[in-house]
XYZ file of C-alpha atoms in Angstrom:
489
model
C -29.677 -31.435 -69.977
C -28.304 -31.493 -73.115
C -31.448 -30.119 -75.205
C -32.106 -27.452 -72.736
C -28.037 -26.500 -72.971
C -28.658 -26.108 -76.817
C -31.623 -24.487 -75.889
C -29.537 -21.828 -74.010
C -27.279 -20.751 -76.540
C -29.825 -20.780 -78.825
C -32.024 -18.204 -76.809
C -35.212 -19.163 -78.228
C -37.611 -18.059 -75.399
C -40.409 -20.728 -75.810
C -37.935 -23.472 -76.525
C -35.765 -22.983 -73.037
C -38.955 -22.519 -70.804
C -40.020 -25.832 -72.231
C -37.166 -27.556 -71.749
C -36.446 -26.334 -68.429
C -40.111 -27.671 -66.998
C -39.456 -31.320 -68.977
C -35.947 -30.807 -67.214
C -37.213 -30.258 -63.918
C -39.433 -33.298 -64.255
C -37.470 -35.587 -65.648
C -34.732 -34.476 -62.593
C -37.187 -35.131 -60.248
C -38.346 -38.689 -61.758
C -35.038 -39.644 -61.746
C -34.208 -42.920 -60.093
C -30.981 -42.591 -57.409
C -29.999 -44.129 -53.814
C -27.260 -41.316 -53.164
C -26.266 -37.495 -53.949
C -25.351 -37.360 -57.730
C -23.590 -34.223 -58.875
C -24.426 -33.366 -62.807
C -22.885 -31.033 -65.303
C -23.758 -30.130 -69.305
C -22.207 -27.151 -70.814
C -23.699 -24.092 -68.623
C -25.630 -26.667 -66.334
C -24.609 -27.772 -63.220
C -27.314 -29.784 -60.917
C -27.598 -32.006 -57.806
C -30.263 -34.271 -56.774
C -30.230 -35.739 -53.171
C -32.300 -37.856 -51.314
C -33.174 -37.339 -47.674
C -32.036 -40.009 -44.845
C -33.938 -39.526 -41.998
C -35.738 -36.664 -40.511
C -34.828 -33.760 -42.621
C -33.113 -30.985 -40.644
C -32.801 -28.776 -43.594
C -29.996 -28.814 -46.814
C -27.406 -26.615 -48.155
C -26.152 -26.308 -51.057
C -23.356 -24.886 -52.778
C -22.626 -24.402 -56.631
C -19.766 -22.731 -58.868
C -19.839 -22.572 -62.482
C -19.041 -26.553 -63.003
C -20.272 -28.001 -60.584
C -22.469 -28.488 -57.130
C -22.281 -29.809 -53.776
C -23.574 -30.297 -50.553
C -20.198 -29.574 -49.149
C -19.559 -26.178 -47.320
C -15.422 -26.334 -48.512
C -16.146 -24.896 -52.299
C -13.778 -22.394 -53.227
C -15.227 -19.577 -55.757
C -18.774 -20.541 -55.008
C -21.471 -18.686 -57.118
C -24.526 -19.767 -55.449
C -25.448 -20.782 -52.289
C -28.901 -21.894 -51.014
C -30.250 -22.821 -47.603
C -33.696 -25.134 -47.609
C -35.552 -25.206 -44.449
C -36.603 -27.914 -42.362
C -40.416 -27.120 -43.132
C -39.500 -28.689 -46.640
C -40.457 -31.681 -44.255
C -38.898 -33.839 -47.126
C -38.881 -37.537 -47.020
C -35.965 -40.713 -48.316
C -39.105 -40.852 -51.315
C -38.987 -37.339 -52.137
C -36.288 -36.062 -54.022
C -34.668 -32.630 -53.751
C -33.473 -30.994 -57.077
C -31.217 -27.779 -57.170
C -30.215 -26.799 -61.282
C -28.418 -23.592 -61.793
C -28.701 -22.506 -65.485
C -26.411 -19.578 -67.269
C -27.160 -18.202 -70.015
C -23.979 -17.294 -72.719
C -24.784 -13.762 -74.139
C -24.879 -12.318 -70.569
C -25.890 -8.559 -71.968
C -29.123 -9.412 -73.326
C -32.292 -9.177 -71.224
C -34.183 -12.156 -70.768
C -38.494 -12.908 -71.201
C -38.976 -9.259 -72.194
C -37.985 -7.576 -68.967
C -36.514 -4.057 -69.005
C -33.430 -5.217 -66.906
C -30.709 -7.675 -66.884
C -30.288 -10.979 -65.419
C -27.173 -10.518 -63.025
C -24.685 -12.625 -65.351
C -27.932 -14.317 -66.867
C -28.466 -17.027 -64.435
C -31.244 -18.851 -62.966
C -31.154 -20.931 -60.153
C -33.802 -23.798 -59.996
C -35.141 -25.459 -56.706
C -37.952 -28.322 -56.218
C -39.418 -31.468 -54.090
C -40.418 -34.273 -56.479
C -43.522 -34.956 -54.996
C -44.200 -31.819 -53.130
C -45.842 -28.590 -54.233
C -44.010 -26.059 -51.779
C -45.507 -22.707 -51.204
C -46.682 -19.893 -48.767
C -43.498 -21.309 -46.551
C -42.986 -19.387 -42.675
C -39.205 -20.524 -42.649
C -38.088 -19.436 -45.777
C -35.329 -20.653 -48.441
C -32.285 -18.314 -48.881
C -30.507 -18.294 -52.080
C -27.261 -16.079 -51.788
C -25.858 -15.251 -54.944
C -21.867 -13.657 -55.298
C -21.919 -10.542 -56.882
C -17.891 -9.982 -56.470
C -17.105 -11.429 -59.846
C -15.108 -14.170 -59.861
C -11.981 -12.382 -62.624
C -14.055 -13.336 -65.669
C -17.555 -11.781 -65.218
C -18.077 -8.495 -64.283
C -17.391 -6.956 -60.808
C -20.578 -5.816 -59.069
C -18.623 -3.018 -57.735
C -19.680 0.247 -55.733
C -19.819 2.813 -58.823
C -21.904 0.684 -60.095
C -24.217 -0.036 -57.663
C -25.003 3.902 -57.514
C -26.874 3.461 -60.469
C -28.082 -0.389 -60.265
C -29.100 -2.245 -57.396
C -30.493 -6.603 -57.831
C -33.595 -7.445 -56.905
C -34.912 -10.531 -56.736
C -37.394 -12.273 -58.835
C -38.810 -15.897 -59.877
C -39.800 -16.968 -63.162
C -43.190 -17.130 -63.811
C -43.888 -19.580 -66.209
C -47.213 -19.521 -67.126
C -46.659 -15.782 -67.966
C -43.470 -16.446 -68.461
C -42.294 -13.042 -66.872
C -40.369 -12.170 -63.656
C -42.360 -11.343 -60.419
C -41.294 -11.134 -56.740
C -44.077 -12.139 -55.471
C -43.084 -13.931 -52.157
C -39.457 -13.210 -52.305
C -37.748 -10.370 -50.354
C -34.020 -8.676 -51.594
C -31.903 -8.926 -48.646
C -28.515 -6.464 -49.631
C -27.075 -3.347 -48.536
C -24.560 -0.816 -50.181
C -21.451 -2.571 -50.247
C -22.122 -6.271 -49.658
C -20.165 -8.542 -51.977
C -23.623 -10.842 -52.570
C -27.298 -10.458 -52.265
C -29.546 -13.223 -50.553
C -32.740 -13.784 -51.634
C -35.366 -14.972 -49.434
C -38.847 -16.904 -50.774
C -41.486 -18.540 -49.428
C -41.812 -20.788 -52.180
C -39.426 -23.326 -54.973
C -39.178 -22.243 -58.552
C -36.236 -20.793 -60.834
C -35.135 -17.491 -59.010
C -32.838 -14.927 -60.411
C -31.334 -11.393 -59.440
C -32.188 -8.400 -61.690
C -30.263 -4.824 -61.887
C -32.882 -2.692 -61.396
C -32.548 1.247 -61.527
C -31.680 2.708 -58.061
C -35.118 5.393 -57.302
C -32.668 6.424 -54.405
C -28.621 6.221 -53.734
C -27.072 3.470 -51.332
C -25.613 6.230 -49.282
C -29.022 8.342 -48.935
C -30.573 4.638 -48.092
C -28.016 4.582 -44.717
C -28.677 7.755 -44.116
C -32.045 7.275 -43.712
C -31.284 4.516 -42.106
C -29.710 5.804 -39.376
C -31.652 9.213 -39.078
C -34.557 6.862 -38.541
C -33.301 4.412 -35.609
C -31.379 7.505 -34.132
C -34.580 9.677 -34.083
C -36.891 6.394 -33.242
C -34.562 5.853 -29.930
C -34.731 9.691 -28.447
C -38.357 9.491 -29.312
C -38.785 6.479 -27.399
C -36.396 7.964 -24.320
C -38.638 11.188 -24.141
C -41.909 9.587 -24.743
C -41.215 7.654 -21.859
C -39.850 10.724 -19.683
C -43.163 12.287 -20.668
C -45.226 9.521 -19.463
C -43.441 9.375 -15.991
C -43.840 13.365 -16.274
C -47.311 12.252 -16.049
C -48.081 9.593 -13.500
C -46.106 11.910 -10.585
C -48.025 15.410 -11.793
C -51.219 15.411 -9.886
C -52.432 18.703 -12.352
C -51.725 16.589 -15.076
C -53.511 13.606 -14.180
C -56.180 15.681 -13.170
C -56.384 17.065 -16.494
C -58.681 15.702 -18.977
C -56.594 16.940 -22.105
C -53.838 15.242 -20.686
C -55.209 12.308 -20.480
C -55.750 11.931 -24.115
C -52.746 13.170 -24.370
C -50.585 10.271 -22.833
C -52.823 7.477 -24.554
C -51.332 8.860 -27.604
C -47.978 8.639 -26.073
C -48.337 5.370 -24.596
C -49.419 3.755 -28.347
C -46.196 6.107 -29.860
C -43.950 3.926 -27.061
C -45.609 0.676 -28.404
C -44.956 1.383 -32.145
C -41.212 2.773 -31.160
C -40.462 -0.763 -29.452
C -41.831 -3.153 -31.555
C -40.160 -1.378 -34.560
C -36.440 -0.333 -33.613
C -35.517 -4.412 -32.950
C -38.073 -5.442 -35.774
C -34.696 -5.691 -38.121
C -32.795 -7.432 -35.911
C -35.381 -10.474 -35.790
C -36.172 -10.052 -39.056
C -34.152 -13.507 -39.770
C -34.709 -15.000 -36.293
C -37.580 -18.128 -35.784
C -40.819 -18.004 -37.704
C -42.517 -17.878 -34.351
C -41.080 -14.115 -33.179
C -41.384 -12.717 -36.179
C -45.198 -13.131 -36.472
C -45.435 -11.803 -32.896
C -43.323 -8.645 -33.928
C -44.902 -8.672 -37.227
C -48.739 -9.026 -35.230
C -47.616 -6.363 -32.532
C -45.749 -4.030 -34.946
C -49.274 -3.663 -36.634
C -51.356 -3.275 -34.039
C -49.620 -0.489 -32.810
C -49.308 1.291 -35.727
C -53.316 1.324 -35.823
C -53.523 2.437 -32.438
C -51.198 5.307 -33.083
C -53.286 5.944 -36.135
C -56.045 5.970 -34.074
C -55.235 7.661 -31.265
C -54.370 10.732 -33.326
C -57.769 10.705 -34.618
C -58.870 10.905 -31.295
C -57.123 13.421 -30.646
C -58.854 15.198 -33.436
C -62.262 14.426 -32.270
C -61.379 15.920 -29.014
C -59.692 19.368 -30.481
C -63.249 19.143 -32.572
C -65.231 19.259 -28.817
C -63.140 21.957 -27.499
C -63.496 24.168 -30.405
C -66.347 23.520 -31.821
C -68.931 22.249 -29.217
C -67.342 24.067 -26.574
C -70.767 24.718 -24.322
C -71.658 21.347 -24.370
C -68.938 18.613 -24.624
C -69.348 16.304 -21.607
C -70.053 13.044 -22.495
C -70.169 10.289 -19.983
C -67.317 8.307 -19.248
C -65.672 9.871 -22.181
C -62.183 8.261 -21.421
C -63.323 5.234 -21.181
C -65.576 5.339 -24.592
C -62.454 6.853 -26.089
C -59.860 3.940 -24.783
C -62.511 1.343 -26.340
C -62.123 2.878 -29.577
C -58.404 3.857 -29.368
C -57.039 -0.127 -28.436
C -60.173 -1.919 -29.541
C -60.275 -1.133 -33.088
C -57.089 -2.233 -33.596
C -57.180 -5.253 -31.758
C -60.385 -6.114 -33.534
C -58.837 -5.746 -37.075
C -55.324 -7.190 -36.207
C -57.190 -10.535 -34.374
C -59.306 -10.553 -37.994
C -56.230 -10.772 -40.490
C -54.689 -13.387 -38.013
C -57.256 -15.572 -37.971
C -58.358 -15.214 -41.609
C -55.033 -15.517 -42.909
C -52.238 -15.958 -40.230
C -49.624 -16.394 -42.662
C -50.639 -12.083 -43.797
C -47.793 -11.719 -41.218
C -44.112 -12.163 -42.219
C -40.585 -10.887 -43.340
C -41.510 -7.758 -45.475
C -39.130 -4.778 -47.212
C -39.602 -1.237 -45.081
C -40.284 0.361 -47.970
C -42.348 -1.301 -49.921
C -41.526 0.313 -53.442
C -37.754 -1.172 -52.798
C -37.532 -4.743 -52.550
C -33.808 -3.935 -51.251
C -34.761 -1.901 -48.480
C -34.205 -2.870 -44.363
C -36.728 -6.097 -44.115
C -38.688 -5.809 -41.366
C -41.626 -8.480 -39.373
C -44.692 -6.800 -40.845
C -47.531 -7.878 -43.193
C -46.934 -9.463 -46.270
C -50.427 -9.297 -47.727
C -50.411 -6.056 -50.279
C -54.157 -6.533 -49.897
C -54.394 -6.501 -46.126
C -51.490 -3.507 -45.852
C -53.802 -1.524 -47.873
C -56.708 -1.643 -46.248
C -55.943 -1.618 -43.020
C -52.587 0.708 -42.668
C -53.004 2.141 -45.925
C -56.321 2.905 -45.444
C -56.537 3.578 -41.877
C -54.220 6.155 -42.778
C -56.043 8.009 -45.571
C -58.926 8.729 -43.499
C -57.042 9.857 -40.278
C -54.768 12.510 -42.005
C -58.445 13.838 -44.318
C -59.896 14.181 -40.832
C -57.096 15.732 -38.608
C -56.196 17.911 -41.708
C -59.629 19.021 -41.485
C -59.287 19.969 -37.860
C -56.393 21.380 -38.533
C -57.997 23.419 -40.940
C -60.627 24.173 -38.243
C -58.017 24.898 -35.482
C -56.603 27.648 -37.561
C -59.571 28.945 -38.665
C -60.920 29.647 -35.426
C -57.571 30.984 -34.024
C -57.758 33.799 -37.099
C -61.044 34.617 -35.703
C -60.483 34.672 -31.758
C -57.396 37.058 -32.613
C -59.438 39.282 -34.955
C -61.905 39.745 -31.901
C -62.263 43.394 -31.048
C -61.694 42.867 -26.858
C -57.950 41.317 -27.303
C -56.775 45.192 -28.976
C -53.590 45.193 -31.421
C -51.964 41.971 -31.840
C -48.127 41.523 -30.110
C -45.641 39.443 -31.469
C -45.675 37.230 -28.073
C -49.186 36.517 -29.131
C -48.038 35.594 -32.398
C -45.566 33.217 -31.147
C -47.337 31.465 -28.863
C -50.573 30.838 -31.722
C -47.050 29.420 -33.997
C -46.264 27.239 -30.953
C -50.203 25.863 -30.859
C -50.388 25.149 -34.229
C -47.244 23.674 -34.467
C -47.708 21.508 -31.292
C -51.263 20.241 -32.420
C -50.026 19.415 -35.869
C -47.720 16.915 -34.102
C -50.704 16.007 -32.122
C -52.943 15.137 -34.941
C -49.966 13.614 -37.073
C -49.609 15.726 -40.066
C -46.734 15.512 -40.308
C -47.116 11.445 -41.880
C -48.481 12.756 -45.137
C -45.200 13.603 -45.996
C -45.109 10.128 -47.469
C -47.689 11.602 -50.389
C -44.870 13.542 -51.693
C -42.191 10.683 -51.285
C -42.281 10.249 -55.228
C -40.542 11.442 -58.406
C -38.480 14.343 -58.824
C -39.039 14.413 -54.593
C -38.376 11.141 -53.596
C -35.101 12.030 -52.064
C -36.245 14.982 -50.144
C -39.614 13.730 -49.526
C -38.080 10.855 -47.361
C -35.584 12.762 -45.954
C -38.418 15.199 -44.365
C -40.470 12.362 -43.496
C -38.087 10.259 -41.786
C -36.950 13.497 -39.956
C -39.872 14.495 -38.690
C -41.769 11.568 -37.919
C -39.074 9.397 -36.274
C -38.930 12.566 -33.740
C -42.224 13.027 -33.304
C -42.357 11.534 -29.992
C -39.114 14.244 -28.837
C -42.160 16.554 -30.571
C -45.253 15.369 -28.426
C -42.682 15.527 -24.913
C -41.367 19.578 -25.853
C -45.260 19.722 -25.979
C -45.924 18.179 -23.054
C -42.990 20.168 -21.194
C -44.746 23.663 -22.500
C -48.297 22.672 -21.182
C -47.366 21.776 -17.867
C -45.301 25.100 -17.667
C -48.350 26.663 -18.568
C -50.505 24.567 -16.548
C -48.090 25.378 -13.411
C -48.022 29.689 -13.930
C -51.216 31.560 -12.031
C -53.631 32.864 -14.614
C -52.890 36.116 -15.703
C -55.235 36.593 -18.598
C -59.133 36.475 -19.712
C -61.342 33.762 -19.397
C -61.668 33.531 -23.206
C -58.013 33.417 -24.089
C -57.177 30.801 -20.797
C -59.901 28.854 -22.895
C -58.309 28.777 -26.505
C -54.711 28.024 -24.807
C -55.690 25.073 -23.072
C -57.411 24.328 -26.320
């Protein structure tokens, strides 16, 4: 403890990372019947040994010294192993917090500082311990304790902490594994890992405010919950209209909607058990994802069908079409979600929302970057190319039904009601979701704003649709057989 204190204020790069890995083994090798408390210079450490059936350990630390004991008064660090550490009375549990003294310099060649240059070390002699369900929480203080600096709100406008582990054979920061668990205001910052190592908390550069991250915050659980109110109205609208059931448009229709209620309740309490047993949060994480594909999907389908009525609109019955539709709609999903859980089941876990902020609302969703991309990520490219194609189509052939000599001079009614298509099948078709291309740069802000806006109320959208077309459906036909055609269209 003593070389790697020199090593410290020497802040020699190669030297400490050595020192800390002979540390941590030598700490781990070390020979002890009870807890022993330890404490060099800017080192403080405890090792313990399990009795019994391990239940799970925390620990507490200030500046000069560490405990096991939840009365410590100006505590720094905190940290919370789980029981699946399954550790043993042979295995010995080592917690070392290490500070560096010149706490303005950046550490390992990362473009950020080290929140008041400290690391805080965790391992099982004995035990390799990774890719953990029930995860360890470290909570670090970030109120200052009167001689550090105060991790006040001006300056979180411009900095938020994110957490990070030390790699050591590249011997750079990653964050792999670990999820930043903080909002605007809170006095500390927990981090969450699935794994043991030395973790720290770097000030990164805030891409968006605190305040516009609450907003959004709340703009998106407000407009999730009226979406999921009318969505539901819309579906009752349905089973007790006997024109509407009857109608095969509206049929497609309320799959959509019933996939849209799916998504809305799986991900308006996914916060809330964000922290709750291992067990729920892979089945919100599983369901969360499967009904974001068949929302995905379902607006594809929706797609396909505009593509039948406008395009092939002589010859578009196809036998048991619902039904052929359904399989694809909530089969597809089903078939890719069972795939990632039984290839990797532990894909599925306690994930940021937004996956460019590590300090963003964690959710139950997949962990995987590899499996997000290909199958949400993906999923998603392909829908919005195709439904912005028939989007493309729908307007196209709209232009050229109103430029058609036997409907005479255009009227502004007209006019309004083509807006009111358009506008209805664009939430249809889900256009409205590649918003998120333009969630970026100089339009990050904005970009969000638009896309939380609109999407979180596209199910109000889909029911003031709904509404419309059974007004329509419900008035005696007072116009053409070509027109009555491109309406229901």
């Amino acid at each position: 403890m003593e070389e790697v204190n020199n090593s410290l204020k020497n802040g020699k790069t190669n030297n400490t990372i050595k020192a800390m890995e002979i540390l941590e083994e030598v700490l781990k090798e070390t020979e002890l019947n009870e807890t022993t408390s330890l404490s060099v210079g800017s080192m403080v450490a405890i090792l313990h040994k399990p009795k019994g059936p391990f239940k799970g350990l925390n620990i507490f630390a200030t500046d000069d010294k560490a405990t096991l004991s939840e009365a410590v008064p100006n505590s720094r660090v905190s940290v919370r192993l789980p029981r699946e550490l399954e550790a043993e009375s042979s295995n010995t549990i080592v917690f070392c917090m290490l500070t560096w003294p010149d706490r303005s310099t950046t550490l390992w060649g990362s473009s950020h500082e080290l929140y008041e240059s400290r690391l805080v070390g965790l391992s099982v002699s004995g035990k390799n311990i990774t890719g953990l369900q029930e995860r360890v929480n470290i909570t670090v203080n970030l109120a200052g304790n009167g001689t550090t600096t105060s991790f006040n709100k001006s300056f979180t406008e411009t900095l938020q902490p994110k957490c990070v582990f030390l790699n050591f054979s590249t011997q750079a920061y990653s964050t792999d594994g670990c999820i930043t668990l903080w909002k605007f205001g809170q006095s500390n910052v927990t981090c969450s890992c699935d794994h043991l190592t030395y973790f720290g908390v770097l000030m990164v550069s805030a891409n968006i405010s605190p305040k516009d991250q609450e907003i959004l915050s709340y703009i998106t659980v407000i407009g999730c919950s009226i979406s999921l109110l009318t969505l539901i109205i819309t579906f009752l609208l349905f089973i007790t209209n006997r024109k509407a059931r009857a109608d095969l448009s509206m049929k497609v229709h309320i799959h959509l909607v019933i996939a849209l209620i799916l998504l809305n309740l799986h991900f308006l309490p996914s916060q809330a058990v964000a922290l709750s047993s291992t067990g729920f949060c892979f089945y919100m994480a599983l369901s969360l994802h499967y009904s974001l594909l068949a929302a995905l999907i379902w607006m594809s389908l929706e797609g396909f069908h505009l593509y039948l009525l406008l395009v092939r609109v002589f010859n578009i019955y196809v036998k048991k079409y619902l039904l052929k539709l359904s399989v694809v709609g909530w089969g597809i999903p089903a078939v890719i979600v069972a795939l990632v859980a039984i290839i990797d089941r532990s894909s599925y876990g306690l994930v940021p929302l937004d996956s460019a902020n590590s300090n963003s609302t964690a959710i139950c969703y997949i962990v995987n970057n590899t499996v997000k991309m290909v199958t949400t990520v993906g999923v998603f490219c392909l829908v919005f190319i195709f439904n912005m194609f028939m989007l493309g189509v729908t307007v196209r052939s709209i232009v050229i039904l109103r430029r058609s000599k036997e409907f005479g001079p255009i009227d502004h009614d007209r006019a309004k009601r083509d807006i009111y298509t358009l506008l209805g099948i664009t939430t249809l078709l889900g256009i409205t979701w590649g918003l998120v291309f333009f969630s970026f740069g100089y339009l990050t802000t904005a970009g969000l704003y638009l896309f939380c806006i609109l999407n979180s109320l596209q199910g109000f959208f889909i029911f003031l649709w709904f509404v419309m077309s059974l007004r329509k459906t419900g008035k005696p036909a007072t116009m053409g057989s070509s027109e009555t055609r491109s309406t229901n269209s």
